[in-house]
GROMACS .gro file of C-alpha atoms in nm:
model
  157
    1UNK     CA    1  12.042  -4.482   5.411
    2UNK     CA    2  12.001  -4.641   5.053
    3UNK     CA    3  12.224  -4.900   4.899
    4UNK     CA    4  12.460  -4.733   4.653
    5UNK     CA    5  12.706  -4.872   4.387
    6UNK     CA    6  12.897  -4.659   4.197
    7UNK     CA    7  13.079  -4.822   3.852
    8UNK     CA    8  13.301  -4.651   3.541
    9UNK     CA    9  13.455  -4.745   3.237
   10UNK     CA   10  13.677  -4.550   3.002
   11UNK     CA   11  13.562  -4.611   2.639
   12UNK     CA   12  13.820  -4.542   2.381
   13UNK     CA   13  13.563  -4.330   2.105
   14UNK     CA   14  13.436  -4.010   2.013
   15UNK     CA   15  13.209  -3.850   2.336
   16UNK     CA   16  12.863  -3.839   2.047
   17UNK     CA   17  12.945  -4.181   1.974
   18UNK     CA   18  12.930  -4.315   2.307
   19UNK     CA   19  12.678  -4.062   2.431
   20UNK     CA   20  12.429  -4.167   2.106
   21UNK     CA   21  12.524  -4.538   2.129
   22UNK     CA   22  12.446  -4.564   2.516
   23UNK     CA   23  12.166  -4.347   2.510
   24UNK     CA   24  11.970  -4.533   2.253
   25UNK     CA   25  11.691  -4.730   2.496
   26UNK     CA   26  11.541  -4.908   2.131
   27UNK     CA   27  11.905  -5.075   2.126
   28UNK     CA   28  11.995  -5.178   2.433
   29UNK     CA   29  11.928  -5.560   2.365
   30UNK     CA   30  12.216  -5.588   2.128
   31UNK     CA   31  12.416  -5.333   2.360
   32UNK     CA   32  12.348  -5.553   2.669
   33UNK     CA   33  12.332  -5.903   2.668
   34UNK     CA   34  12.065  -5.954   2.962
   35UNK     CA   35  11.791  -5.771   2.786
   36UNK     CA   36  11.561  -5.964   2.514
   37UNK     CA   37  11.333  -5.670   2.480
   38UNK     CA   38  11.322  -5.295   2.523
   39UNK     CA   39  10.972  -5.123   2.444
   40UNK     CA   40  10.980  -4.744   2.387
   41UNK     CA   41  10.660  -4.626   2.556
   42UNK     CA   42  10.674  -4.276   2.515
   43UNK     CA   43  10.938  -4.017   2.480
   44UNK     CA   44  10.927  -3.606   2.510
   45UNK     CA   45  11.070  -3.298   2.367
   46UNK     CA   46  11.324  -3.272   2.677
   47UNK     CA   47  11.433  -3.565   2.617
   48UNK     CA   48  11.232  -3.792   2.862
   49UNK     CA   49  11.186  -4.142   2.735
   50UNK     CA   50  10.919  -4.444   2.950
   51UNK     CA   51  10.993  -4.733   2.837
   52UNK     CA   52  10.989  -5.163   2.955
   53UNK     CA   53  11.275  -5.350   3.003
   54UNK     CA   54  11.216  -5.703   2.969
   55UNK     CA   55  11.518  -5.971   3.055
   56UNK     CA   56  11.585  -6.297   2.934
   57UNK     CA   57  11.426  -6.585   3.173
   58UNK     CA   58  11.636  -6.643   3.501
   59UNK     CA   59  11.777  -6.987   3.557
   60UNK     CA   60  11.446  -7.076   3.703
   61UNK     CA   61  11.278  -6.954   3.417
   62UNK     CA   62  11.152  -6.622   3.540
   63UNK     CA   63  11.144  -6.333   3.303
   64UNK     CA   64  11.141  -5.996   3.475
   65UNK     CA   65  11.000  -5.694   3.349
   66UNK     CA   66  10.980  -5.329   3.446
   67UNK     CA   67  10.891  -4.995   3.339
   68UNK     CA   68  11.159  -4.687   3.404
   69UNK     CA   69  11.141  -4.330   3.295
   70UNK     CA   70  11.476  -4.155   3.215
   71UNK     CA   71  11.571  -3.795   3.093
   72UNK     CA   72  11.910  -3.732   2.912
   73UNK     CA   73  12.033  -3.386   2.939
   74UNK     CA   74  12.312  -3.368   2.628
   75UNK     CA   75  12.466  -3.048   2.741
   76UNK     CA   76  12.580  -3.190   3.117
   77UNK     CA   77  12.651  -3.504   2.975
   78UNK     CA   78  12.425  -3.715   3.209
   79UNK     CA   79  12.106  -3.882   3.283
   80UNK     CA   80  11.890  -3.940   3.559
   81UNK     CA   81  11.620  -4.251   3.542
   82UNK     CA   82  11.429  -4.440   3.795
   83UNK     CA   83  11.188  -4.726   3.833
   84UNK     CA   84  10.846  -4.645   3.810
   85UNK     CA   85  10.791  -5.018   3.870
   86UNK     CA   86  11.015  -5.094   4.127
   87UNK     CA   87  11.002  -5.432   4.113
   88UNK     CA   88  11.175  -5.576   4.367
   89UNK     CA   89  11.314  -5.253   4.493
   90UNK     CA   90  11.111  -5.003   4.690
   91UNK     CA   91  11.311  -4.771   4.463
   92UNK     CA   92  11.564  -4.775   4.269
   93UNK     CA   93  11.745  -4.480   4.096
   94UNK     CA   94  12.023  -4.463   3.839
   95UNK     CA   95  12.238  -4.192   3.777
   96UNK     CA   96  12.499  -4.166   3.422
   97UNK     CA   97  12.794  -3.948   3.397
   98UNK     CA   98  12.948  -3.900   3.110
   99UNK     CA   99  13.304  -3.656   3.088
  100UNK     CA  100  13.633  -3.663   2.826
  101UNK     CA  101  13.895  -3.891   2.994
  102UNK     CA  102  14.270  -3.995   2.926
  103UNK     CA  103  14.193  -4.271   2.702
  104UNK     CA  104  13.852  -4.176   2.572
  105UNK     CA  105  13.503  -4.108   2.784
  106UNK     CA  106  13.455  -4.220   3.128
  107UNK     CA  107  13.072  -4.309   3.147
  108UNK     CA  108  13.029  -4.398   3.477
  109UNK     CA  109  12.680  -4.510   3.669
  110UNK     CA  110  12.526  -4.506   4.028
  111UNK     CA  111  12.261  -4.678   4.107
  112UNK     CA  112  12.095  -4.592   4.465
  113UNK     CA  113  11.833  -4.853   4.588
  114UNK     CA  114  11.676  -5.023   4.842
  115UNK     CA  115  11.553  -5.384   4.831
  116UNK     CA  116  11.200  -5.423   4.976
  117UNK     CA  117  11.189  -5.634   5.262
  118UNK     CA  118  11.096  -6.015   5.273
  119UNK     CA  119  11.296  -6.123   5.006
  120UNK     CA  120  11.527  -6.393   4.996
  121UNK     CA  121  11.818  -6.159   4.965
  122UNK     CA  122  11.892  -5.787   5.097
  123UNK     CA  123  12.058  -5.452   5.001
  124UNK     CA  124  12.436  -5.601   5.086
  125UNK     CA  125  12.328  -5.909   4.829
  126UNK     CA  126  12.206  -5.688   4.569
  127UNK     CA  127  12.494  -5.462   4.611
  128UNK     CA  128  12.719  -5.707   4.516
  129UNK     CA  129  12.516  -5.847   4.226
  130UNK     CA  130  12.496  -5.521   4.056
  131UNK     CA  131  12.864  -5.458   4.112
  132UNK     CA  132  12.951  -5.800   3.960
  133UNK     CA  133  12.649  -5.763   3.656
  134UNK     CA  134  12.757  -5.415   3.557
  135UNK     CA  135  13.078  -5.459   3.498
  136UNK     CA  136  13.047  -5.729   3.274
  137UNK     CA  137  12.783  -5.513   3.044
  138UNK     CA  138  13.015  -5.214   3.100
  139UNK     CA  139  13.272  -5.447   2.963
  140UNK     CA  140  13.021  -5.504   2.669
  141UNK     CA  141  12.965  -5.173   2.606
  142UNK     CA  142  13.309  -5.059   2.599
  143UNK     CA  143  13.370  -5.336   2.333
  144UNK     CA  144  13.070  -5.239   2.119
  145UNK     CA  145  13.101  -4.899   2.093
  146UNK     CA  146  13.490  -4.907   2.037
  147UNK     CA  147  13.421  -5.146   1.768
  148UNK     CA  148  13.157  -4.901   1.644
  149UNK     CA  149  13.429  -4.626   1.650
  150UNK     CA  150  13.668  -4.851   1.486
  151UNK     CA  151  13.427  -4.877   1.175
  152UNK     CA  152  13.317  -4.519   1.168
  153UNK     CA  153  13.459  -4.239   0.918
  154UNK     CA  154  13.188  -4.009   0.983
  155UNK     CA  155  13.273  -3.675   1.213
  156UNK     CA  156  13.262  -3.883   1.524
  157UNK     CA  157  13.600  -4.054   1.513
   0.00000   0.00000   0.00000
């Protein structure tokens, strides 16, 4: 049985703001603050995109990076993506659901993994990192994109 974490936020903004906000893979260093660099390495018409995720160095001075493949689907209002370099995961697959909420959208993600063995910490370990790590960028997020809202007087607010 994989390791599973399951996370939400309600974001107080428009559903194509948050959907085109969170969805934009070029941006995601300045919408999460644990990634120096993401590299677009291919996209297609349905709405597949490859690209590498590279973090800022650890507190030993590690800097992980990984390649992941994800396909939006606009008209359910989620996306599926996985690891194609796993890292170290054996796999690791993340799930985002987006729906209209009281208060704005819910986006909510779950991540199913499993943590290869050998490592100096297992499934329970990384289930409570992630849980801990994603709600501080969910936290983030919120904040960006209801700031975003807050300046916009286009059709999305």
């Amino acid at each position: 049985m994989p390791a599973k974490t399951e996370n939400s936020v309600v974001i107080d903004a428009p559903m194509d703001l948050v959907w085109r906000m969170t969805n934009d893979v070029a941006s995601w260093p300045s919408l999460f603050d644990e990634y120096a660099e993401a590299e677009i390495l291919d996209t297609s018409p349905d709405g597949t995109v490859r690209f590498r995720l590279t973090m800022f160095p650890d507190e030993d001075g590690k800097v992980w990076s990984w390649i992941s493949q994800r396909k939006a689907d606009a008209a359910t209002r989620s996306v599926r993506a996985h690891r194609l370099e796993p890292g170290p995961f054996e796999f690791m697959n993340i799930s985002w659901h987006y729906r209209e909420a009281v208060g704005g959208v819910e986006m909510r993600w779950v991540q199913e993994f499993r943590v290869r063995p050998g490592l100096p910490f297992d499934d329970e370990a990384m289930t409570a990192h992630l849980n801990t790590n994603t709600k501080v960028q969910m936290a983030r997020i919120k904040k960006l994109v209801e700031q975003a809202a807050c300046r916009s007087d286009g059709p999305d607010r």
